[in-house]
CSV table of C-alpha atoms in Angstrom, one decimal:
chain,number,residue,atom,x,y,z
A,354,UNK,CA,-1.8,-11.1,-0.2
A,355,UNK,CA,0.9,-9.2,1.1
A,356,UNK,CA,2.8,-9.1,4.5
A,357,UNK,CA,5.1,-7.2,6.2
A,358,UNK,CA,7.0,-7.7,9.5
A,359,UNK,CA,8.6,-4.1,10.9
A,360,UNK,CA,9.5,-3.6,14.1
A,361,UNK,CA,9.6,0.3,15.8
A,362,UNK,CA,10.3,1.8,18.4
A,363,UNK,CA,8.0,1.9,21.8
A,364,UNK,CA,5.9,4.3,21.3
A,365,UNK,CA,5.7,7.7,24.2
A,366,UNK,CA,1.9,7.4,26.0
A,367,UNK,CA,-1.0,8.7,24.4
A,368,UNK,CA,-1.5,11.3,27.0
A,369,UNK,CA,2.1,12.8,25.9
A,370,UNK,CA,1.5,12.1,21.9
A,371,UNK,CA,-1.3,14.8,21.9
A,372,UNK,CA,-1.4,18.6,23.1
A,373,UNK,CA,-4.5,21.0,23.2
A,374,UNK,CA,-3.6,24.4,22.1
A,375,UNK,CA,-5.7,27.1,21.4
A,376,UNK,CA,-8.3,25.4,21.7
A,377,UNK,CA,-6.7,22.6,18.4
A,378,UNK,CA,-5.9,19.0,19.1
A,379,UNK,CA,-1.9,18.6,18.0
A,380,UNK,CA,0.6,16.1,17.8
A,381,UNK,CA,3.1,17.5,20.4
A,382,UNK,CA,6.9,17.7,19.8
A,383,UNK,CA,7.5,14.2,21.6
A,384,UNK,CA,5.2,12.7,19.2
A,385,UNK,CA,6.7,14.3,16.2
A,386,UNK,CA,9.8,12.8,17.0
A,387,UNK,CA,8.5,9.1,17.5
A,388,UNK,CA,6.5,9.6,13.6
A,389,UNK,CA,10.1,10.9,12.6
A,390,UNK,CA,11.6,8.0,14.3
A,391,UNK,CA,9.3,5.3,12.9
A,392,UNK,CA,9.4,6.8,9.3
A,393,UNK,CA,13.0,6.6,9.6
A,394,UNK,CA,12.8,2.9,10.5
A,395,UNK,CA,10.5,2.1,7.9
A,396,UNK,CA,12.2,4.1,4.8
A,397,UNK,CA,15.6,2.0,6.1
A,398,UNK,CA,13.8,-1.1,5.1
A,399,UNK,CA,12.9,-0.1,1.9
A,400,UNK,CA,9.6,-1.9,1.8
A,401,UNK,CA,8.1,-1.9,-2.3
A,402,UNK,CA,4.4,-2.0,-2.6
A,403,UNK,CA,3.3,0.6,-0.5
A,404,UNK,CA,1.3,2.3,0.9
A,405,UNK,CA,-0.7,-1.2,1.5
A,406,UNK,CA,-4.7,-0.3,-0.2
A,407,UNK,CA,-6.7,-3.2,1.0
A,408,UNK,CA,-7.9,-3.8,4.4
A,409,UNK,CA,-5.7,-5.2,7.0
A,410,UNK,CA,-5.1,-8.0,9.9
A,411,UNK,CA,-2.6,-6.0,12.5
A,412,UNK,CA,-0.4,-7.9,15.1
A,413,UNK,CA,1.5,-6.1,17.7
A,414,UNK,CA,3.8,-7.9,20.1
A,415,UNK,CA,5.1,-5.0,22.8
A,416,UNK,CA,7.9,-5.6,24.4
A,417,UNK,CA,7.8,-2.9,27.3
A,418,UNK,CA,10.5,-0.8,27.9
A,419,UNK,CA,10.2,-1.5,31.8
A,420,UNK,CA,8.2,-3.1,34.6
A,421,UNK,CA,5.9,-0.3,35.2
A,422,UNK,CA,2.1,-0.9,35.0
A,423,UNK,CA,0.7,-0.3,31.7
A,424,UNK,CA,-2.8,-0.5,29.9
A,425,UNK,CA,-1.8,-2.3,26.2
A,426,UNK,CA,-4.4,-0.4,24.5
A,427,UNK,CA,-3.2,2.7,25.0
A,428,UNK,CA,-0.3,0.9,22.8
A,429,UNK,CA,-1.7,1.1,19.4
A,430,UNK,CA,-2.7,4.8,18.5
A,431,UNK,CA,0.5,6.2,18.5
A,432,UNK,CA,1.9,3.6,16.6
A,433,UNK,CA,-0.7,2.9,14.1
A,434,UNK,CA,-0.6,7.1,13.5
A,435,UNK,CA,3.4,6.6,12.9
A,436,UNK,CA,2.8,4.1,10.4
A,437,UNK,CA,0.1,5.4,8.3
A,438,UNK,CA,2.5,8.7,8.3
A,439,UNK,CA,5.4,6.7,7.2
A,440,UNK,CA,3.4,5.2,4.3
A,441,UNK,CA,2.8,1.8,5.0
A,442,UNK,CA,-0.9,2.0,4.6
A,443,UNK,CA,-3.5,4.9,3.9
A,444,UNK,CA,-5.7,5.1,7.0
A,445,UNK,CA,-5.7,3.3,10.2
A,446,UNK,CA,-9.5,2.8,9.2
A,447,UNK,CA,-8.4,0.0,7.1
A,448,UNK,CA,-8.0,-2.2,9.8
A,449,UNK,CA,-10.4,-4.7,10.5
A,450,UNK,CA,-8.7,-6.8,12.9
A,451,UNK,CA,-5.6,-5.4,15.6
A,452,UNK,CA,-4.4,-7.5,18.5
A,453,UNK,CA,-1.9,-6.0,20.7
A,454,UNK,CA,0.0,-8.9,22.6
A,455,UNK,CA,2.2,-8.2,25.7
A,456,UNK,CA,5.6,-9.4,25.5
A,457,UNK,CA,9.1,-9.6,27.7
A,458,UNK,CA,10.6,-6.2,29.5
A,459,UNK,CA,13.6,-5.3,27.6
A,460,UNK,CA,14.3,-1.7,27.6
A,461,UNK,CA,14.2,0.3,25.7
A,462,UNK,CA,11.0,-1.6,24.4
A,463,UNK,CA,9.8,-1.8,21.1
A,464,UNK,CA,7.3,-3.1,18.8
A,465,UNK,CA,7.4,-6.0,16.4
A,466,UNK,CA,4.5,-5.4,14.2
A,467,UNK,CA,3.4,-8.1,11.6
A,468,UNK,CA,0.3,-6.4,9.1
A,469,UNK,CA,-1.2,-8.4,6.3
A,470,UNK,CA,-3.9,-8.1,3.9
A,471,UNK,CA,-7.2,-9.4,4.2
A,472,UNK,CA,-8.2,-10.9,0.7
């Protein structure tokens, strides 16, 4: 059963991640950097066995980048999409169980993400 523990950078809000144009859903230029950012983070780890096949157990402690209100769930789509571009698994679909925890304010936040295999 394998396990990895990677932590990336807070991700930007899901209603900045996405643009409508022309009538096409898009990542927008804010969320192309973060996938660039967290592919960047993950290739510097140089994690072997990837991209992870099997299904998956997902734990996400956030540490939020400041004291403003913010809904936790709206945590876990960008990141997950950064993730399964950088290679660490195939689809986000291969999750079975994710839990998003909220953690200290430390700016400029991040995510400690710990995903393991479900035998």
């Amino acid at each position: 059963m394998a396990k990895i523990d990677i932590v990336i950078p807070y991700p930007p809000s899901v209603n900045t991640y996405w643009r409508a144009v022309k009538g096409r859903v898009i990542i927008s230029k804010r969320g192309r950097e973060y996938r660039g950012a967290v592919d960047y983070a993950i290739r510097e780890l140089d994690i072997s066995g990837l991209p992870l096949l099997n299904r998956l157990r997902v734990v996400i402690r956030a540490t939020m980048p400041d004291r403003r209100r913010r809904d936790i769930d709206n945590i876990n789509k960008a990141a997950l999409d950064a993730l399964g571009y950088a290679g660490i698994f195939g689809d986000d679909e291969q999750i079975d169980d994710l839990r998003i925890l909220r953690g200290d304010v430390l700016s400029p936040g991040c995510l400690d993400i710990e995903i393991t295999e479900i035998e």
